[in-house]
mmCIF file of C-alpha atoms and ligand atoms in Angstrom:
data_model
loop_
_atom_site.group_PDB
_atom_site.id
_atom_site.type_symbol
_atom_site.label_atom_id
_atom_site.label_comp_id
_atom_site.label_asym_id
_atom_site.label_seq_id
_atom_site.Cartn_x
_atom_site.Cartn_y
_atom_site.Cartn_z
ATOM 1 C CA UNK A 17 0.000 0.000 0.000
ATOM 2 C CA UNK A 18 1.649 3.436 -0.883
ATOM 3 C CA UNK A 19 0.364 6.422 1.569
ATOM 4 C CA UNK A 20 0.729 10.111 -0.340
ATOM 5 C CA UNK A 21 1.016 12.978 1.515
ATOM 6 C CA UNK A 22 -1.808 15.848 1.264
ATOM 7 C CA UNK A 23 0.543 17.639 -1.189
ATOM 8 C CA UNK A 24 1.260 15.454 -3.135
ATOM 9 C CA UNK A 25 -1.870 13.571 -3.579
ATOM 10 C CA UNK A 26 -3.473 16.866 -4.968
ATOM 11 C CA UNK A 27 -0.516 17.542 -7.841
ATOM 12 C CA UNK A 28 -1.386 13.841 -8.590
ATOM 13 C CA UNK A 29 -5.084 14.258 -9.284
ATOM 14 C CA UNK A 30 -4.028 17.374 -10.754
ATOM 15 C CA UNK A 31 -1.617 15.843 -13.426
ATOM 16 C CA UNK A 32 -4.578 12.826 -13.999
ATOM 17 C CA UNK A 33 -7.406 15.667 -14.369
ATOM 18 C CA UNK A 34 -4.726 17.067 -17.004
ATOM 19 C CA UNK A 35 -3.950 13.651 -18.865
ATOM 20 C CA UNK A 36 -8.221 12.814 -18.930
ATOM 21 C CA UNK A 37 -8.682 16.038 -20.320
ATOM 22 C CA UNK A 38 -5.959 15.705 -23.143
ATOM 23 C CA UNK A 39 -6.773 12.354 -24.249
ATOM 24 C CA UNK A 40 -10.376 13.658 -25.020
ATOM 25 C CA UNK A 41 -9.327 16.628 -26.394
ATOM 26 C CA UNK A 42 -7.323 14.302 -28.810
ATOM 27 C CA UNK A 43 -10.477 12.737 -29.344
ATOM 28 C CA UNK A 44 -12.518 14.795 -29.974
ATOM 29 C CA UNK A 45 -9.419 16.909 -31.787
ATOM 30 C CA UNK A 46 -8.851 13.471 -34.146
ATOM 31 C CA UNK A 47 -12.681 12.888 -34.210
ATOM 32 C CA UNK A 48 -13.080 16.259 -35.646
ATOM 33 C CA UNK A 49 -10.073 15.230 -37.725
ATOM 34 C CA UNK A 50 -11.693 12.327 -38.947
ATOM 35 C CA UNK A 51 -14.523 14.317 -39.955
ATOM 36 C CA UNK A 52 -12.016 16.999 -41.785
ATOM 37 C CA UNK A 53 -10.505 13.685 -43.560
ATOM 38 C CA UNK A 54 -14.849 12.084 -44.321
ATOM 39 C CA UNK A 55 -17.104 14.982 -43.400
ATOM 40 C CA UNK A 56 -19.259 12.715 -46.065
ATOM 41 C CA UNK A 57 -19.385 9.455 -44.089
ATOM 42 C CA UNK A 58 -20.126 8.767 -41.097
ATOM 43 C CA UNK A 59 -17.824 6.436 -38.021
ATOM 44 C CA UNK A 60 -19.834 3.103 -37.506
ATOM 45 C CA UNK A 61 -18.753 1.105 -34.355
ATOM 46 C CA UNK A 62 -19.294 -2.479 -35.382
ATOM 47 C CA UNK A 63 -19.413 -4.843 -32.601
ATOM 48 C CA UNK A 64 -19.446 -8.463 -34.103
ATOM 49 C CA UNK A 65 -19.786 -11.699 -32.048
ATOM 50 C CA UNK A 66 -16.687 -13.683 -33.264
ATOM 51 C CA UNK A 67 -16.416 -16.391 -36.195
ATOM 52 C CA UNK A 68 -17.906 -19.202 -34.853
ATOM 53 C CA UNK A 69 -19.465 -20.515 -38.174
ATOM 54 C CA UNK A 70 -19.244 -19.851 -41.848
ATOM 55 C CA UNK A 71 -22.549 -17.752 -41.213
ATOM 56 C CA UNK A 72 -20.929 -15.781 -38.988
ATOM 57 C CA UNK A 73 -17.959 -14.639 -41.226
ATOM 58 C CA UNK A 74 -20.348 -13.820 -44.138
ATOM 59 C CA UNK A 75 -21.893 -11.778 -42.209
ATOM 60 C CA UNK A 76 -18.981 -9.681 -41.378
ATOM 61 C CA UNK A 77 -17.829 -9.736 -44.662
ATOM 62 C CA UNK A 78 -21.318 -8.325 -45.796
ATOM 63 C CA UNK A 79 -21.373 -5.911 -43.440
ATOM 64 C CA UNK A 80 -17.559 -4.632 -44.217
ATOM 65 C CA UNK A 81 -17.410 -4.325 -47.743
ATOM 66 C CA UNK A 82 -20.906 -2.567 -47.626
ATOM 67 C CA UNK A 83 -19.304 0.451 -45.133
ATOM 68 C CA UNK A 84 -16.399 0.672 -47.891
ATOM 69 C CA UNK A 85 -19.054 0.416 -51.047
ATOM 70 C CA UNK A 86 -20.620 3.525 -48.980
ATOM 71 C CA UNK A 87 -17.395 5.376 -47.541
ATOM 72 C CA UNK A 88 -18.610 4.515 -44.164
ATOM 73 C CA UNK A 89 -15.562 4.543 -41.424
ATOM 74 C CA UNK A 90 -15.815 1.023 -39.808
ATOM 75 C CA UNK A 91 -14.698 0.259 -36.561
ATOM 76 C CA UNK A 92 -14.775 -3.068 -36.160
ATOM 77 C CA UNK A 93 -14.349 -5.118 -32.682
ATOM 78 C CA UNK A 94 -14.814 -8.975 -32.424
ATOM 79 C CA UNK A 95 -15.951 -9.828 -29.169
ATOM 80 C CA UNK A 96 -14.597 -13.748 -29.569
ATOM 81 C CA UNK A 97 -17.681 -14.761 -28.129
ATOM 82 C CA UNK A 98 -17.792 -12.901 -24.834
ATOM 83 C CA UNK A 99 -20.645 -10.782 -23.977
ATOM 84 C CA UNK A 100 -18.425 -8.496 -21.693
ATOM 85 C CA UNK A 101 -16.087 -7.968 -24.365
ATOM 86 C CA UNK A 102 -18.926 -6.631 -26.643
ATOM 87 C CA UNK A 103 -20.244 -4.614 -23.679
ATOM 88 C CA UNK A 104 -16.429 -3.071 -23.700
ATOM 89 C CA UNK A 105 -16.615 -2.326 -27.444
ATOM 90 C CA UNK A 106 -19.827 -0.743 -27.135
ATOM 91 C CA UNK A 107 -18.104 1.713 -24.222
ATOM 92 C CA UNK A 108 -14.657 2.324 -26.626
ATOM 93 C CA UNK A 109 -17.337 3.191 -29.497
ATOM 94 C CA UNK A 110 -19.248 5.489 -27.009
ATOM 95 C CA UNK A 111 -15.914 7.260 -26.045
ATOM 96 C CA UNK A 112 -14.554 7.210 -29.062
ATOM 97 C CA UNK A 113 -17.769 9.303 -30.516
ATOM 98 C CA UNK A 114 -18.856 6.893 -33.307
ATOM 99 C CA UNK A 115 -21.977 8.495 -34.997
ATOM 100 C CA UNK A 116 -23.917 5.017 -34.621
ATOM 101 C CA UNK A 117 -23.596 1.475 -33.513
ATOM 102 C CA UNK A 118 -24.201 -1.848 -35.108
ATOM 103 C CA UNK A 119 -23.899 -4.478 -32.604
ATOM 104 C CA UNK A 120 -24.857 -9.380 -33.057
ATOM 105 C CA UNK A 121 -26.082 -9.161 -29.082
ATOM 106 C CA UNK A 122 -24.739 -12.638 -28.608
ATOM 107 C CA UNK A 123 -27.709 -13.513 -25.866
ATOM 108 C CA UNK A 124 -30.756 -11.359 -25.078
ATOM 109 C CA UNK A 125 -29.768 -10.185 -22.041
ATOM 110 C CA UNK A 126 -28.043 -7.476 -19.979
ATOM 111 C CA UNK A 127 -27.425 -4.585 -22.389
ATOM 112 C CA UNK A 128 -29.635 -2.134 -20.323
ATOM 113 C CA UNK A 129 -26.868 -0.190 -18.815
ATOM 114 C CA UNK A 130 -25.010 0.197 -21.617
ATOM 115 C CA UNK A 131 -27.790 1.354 -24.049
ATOM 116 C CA UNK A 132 -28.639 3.662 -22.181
ATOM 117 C CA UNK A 133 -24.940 5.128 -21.762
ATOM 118 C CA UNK A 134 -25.225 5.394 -25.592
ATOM 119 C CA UNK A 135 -28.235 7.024 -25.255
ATOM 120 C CA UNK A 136 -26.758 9.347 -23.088
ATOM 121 C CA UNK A 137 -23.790 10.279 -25.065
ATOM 122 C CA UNK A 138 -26.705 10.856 -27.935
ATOM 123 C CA UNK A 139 -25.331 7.920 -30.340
ATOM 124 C CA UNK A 140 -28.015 5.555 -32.006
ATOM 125 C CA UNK A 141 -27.745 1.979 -31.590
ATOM 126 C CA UNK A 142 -28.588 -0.753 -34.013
ATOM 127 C CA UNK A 143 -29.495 -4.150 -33.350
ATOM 128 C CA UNK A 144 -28.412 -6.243 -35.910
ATOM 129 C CA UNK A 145 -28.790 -10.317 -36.050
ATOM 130 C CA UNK A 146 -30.480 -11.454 -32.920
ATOM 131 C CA UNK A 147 -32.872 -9.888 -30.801
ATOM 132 C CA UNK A 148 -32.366 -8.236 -27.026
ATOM 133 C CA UNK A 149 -34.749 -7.368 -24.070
ATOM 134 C CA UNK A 150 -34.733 -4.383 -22.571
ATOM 135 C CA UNK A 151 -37.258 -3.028 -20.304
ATOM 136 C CA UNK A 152 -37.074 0.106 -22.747
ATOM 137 C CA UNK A 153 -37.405 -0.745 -26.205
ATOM 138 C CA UNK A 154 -36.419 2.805 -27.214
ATOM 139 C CA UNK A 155 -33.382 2.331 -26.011
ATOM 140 C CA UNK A 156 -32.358 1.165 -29.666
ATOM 141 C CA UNK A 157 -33.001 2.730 -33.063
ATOM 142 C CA UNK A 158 -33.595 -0.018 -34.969
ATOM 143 C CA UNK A 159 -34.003 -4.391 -36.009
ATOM 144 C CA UNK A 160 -32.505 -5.691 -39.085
ATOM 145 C CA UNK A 161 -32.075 -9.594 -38.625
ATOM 146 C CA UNK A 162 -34.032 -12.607 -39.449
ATOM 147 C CA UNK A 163 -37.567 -14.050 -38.162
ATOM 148 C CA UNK A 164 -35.509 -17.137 -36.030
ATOM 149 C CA UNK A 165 -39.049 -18.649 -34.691
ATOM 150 C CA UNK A 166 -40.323 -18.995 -38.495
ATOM 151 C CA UNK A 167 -37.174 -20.663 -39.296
ATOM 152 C CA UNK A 168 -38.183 -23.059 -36.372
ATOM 153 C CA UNK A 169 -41.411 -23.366 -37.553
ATOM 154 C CA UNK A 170 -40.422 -24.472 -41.246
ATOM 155 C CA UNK A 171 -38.400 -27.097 -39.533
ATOM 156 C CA UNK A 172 -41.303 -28.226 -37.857
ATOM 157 C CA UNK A 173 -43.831 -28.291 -40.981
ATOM 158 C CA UNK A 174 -40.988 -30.343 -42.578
ATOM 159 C CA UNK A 175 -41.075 -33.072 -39.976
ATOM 160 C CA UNK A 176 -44.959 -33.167 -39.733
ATOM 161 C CA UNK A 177 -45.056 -33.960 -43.601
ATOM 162 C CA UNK A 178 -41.820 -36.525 -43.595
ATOM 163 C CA UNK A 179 -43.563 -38.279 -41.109
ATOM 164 C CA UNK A 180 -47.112 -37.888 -42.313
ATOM 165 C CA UNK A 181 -47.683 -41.580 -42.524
ATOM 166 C CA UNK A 182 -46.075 -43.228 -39.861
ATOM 167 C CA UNK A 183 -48.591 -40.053 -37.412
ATOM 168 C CA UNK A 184 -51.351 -41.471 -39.217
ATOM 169 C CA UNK A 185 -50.710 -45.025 -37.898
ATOM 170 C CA UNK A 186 -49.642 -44.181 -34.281
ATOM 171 C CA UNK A 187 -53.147 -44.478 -32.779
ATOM 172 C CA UNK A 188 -52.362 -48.535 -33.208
ATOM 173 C CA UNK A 189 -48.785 -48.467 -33.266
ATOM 174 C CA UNK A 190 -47.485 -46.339 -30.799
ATOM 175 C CA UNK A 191 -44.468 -45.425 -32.332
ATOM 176 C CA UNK A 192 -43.195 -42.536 -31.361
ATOM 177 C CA UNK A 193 -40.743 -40.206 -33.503
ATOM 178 C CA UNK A 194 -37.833 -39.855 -31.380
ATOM 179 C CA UNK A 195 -36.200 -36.067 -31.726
ATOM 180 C CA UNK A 196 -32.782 -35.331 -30.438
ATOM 181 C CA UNK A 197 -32.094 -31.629 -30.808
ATOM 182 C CA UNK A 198 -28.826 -29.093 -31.201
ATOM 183 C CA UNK A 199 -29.402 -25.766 -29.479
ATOM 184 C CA UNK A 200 -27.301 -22.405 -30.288
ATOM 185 C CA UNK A 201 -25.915 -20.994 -28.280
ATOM 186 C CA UNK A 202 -27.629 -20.643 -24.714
ATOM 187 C CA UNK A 203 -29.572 -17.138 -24.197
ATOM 188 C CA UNK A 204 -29.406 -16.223 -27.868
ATOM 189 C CA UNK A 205 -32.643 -14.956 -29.436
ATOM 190 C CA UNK A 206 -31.858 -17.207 -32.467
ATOM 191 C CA UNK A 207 -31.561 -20.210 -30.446
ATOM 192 C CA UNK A 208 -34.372 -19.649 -28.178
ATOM 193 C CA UNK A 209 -36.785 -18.711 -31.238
ATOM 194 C CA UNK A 210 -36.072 -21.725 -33.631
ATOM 195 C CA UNK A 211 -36.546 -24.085 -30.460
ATOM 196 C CA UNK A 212 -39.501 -21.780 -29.768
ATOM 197 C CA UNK A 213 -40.942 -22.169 -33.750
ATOM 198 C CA UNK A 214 -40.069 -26.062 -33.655
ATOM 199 C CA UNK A 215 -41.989 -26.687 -30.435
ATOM 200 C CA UNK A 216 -45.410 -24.417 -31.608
ATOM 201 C CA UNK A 217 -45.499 -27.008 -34.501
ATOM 202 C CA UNK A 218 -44.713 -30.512 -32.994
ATOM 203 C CA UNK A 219 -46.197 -30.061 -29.829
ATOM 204 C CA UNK A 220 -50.198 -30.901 -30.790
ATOM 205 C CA UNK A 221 -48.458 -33.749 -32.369
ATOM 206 C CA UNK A 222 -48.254 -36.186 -29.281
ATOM 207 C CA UNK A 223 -46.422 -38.950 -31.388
ATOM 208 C CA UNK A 224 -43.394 -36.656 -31.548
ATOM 209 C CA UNK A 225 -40.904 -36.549 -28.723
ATOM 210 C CA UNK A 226 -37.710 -34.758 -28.020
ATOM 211 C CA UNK A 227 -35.942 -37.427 -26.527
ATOM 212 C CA UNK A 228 -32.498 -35.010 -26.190
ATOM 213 C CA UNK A 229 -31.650 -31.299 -26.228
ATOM 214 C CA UNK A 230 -28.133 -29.849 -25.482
ATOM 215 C CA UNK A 231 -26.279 -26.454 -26.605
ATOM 216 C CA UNK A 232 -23.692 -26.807 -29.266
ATOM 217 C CA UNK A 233 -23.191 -23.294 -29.279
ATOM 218 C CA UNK A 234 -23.620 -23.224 -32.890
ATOM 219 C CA UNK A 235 -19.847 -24.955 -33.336
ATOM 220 C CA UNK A 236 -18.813 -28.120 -35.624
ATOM 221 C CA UNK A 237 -16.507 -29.023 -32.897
ATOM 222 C CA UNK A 238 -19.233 -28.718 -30.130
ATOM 223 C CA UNK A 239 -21.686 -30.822 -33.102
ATOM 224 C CA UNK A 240 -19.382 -33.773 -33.515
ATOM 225 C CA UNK A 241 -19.156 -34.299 -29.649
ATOM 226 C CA UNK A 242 -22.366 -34.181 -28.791
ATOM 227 C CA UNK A 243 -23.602 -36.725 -31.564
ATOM 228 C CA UNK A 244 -20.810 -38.763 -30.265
ATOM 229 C CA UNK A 245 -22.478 -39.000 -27.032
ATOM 230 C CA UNK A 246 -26.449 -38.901 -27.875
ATOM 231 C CA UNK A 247 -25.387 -41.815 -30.769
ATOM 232 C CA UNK A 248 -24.195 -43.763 -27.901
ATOM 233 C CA UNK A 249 -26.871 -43.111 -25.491
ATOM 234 C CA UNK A 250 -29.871 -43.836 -28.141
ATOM 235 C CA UNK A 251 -30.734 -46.583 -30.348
ATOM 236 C CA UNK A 252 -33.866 -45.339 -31.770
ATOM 237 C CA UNK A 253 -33.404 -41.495 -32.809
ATOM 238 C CA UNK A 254 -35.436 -40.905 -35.510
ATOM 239 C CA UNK A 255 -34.593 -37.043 -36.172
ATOM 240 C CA UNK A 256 -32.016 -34.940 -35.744
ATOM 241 C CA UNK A 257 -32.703 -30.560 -35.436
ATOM 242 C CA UNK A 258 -29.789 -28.725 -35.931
ATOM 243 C CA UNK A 259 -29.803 -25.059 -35.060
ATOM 244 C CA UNK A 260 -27.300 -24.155 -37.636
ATOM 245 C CA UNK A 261 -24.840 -26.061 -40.364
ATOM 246 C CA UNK A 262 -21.656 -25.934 -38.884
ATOM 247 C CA UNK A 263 -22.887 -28.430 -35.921
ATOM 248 C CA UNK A 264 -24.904 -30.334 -38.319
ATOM 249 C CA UNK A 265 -21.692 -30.970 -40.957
ATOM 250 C CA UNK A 266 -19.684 -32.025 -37.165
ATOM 251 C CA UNK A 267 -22.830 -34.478 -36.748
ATOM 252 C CA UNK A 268 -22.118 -35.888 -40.172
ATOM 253 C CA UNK A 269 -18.858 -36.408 -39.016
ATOM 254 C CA UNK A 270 -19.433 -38.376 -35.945
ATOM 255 C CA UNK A 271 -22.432 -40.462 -37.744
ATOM 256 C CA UNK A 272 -19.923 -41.801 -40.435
ATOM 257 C CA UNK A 273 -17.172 -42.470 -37.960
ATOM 258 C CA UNK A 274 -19.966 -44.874 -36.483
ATOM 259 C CA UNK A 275 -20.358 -46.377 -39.609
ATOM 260 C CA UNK A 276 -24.323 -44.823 -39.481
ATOM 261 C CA UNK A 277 -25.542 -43.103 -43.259
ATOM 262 C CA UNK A 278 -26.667 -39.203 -42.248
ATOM 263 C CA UNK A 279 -30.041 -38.605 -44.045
ATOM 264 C CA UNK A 280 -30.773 -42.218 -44.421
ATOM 265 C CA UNK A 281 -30.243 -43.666 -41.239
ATOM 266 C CA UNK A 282 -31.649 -40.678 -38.792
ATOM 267 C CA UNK A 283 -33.181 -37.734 -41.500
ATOM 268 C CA UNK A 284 -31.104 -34.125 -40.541
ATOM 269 C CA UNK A 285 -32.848 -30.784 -40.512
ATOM 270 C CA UNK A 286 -30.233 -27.995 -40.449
ATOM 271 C CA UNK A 287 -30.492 -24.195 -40.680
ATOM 272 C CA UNK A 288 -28.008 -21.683 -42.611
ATOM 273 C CA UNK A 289 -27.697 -23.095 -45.853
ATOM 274 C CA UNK A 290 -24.144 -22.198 -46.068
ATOM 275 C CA UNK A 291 -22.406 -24.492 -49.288
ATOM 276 C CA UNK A 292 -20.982 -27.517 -47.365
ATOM 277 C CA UNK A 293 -24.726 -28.006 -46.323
ATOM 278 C CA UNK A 294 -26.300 -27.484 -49.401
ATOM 279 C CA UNK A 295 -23.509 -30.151 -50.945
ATOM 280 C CA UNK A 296 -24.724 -32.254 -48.082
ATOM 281 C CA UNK A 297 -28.472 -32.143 -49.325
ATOM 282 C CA UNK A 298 -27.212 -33.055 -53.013
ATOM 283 C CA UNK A 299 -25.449 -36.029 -51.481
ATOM 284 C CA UNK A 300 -28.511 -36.930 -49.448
ATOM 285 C CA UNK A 301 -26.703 -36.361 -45.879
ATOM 286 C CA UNK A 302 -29.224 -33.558 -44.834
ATOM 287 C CA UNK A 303 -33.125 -33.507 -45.778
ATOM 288 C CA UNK A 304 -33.712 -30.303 -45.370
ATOM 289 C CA UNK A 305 -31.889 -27.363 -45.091
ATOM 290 C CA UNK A 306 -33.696 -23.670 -44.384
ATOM 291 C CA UNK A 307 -32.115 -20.899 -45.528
ATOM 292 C CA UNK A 308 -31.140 -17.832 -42.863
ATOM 293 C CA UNK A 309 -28.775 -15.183 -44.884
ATOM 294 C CA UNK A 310 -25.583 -13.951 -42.982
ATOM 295 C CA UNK A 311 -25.711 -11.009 -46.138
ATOM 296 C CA UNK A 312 -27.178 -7.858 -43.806
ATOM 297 C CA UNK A 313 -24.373 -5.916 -44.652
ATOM 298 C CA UNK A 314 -25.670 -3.259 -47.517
ATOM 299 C CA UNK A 315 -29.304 -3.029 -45.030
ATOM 300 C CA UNK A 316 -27.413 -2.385 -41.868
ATOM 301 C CA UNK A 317 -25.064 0.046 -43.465
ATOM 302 C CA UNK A 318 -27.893 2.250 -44.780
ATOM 303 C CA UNK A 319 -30.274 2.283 -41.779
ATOM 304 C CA UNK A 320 -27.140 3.464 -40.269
ATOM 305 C CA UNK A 321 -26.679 6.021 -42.740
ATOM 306 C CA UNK A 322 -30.231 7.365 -42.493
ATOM 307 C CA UNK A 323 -29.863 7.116 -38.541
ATOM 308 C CA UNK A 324 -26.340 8.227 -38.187
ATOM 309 C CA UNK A 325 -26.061 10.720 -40.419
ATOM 310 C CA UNK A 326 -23.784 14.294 -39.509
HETATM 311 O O1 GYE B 21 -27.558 -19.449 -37.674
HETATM 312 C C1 GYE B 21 -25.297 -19.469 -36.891
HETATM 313 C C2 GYE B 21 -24.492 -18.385 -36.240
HETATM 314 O O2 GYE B 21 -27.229 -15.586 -35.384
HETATM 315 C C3 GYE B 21 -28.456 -16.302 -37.312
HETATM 316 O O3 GYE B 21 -25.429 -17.586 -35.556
HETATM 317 C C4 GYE B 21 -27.156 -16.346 -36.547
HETATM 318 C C5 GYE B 21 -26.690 -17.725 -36.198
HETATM 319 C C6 GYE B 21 -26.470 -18.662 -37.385
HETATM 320 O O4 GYE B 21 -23.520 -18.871 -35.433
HETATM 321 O O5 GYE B 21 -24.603 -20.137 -37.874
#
């Protein structure tokens, strides 16, 4: 512990008030610099989840080339999957003075506090991807993402049809249609709505059941080891729901190490559509694949223009 004495201890706040005061000076000094240098386009702070998937990346790459097509400054901070790290982004963005931000909330919840410092510093926010909850909705400016519980839903309708005729015989069977499950990742708006969409469709079907349902956090790794464990925990899986390719394509994987045939042996429902999954569905690995596009970049970009703009 070092003890200052009265003296000192005031030239010290002193010489800190002085070094606060020039670093946002220099700030706002290169800020106004920057808008010497662009007084056309306007400083996006783009706070991006990480690169978890082939989804993922697109969707940064949509997002930066549309800010150069457009002139738009990009600041760009990947938050390798960490909610606090995007919550620091957000704050550098807010100091720094960025005219708007575009932020992928990686899970619904907890961006109250820092909204509303946004808010107070008088910079829009966009919400771009997946959904948040705050108690005050006008805390953000704007939406532009996909509808995650319709994408759910399709993958419901798909099953109901695919299994059309063995439903129709369960009243004297009894067979039920056994439904393991991949979630996203846990507290995402995506995650939650597709399970959300699947559920409002199967669930007045009493002849489906989902036997298994664990987070995969949308990663091929995270895929391949948990089909490794629910292949060796169940015989009789009928269906497998994939929240997005990259853990269905690690499914694949662990199906064909076991010898099983994906798409023949248990039918796959996957969401994305990137090209590995698609090539999967020519090949008759997958049975259906719904499409979600990562390409936001030219609508986010715009919106911020219109909300952003000097
Ligand atoms: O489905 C998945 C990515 O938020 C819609 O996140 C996105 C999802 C997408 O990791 O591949």
């Amino acid at each position: 512990m070092i003890h200052y004495n009265k003296h000192i201890k005031k030239q010290f706040s002193i010489i800190i008030f002085i070094i606060i005061t020039c670093c946002l000076v220099g700030c706002r000094a290169q800020k106004s610099e920057l808008s010497n240098i662009e007084d056309d386009g306007i400083i996006v702070g783009f706070s991006q989840i990480g690169a978890e998937s082939a989804w993922r990346t697109c969707n940064t790459r949509s997002v930066q080339d549309a800010a150069a097509e457009q002139g738009v400054q990009l600041v760009y901070a990947n938050a390798e999957q960490k909610q606090e790290n995007q919550i620091k982004a957000l704050r550098s963005f807010i100091a720094y003075q960025v005219d708007v931000i575009a932020f992928v909330p990686i899970v619904t919840d907890g961006w109250d506090n820092v909204l509303q410092e946004a808010r107070d510093a008088g910079i829009p926010v966009l919400v771009t991807d997946r959904k948040i909850d705050v108690a005050d909705q006008s805390l953000y400016a704007g939406f532009i993402g996909t509808d995650s519980v319709k994408e759910g839903r399709n993958a419901g309708l798909f099953v109901l049809d695919k299994y059309k005729d063995k439903r129709e015989r369960f009243a004297e069977t009894e067979e039920y249609i056994n439904i393991v499950e991949l979630f996203g990742t846990e507290g995402s708006s995506v995650a939650l709505g597709r399970a959300e969409g699947f559920r409002e469709i199967l669930e007045p079907h009493p002849e489906f059941q989902i036997i298994y349902s664990k987070s995969g956090d949308f990663l091929r790794s995270k895929g391949y080891e948990l089909a490794v464990e629910f292949l060796e925990m169940y015989e009789d899986i009928d269906v497998i729901f994939s929240h997005n390719d990259g853990m269905t394509l690690g499914v694949i994987e662990a199906m064909e190490e076991k010898g099983l045939l994906p798409g023949t042996d248990i039918v796959i429902i996957t969401i994305d559509a990137q090209q590995a999954a698609i090539d999967a569905l020519r090949e008759g690995k997958v049975n259906c694949v719904i499409e979600c596009n990562p390409k936001t970049g030219p609508e986010i970009i715009k919106l911020a223009e219109k909300t952003g703009s000097r």
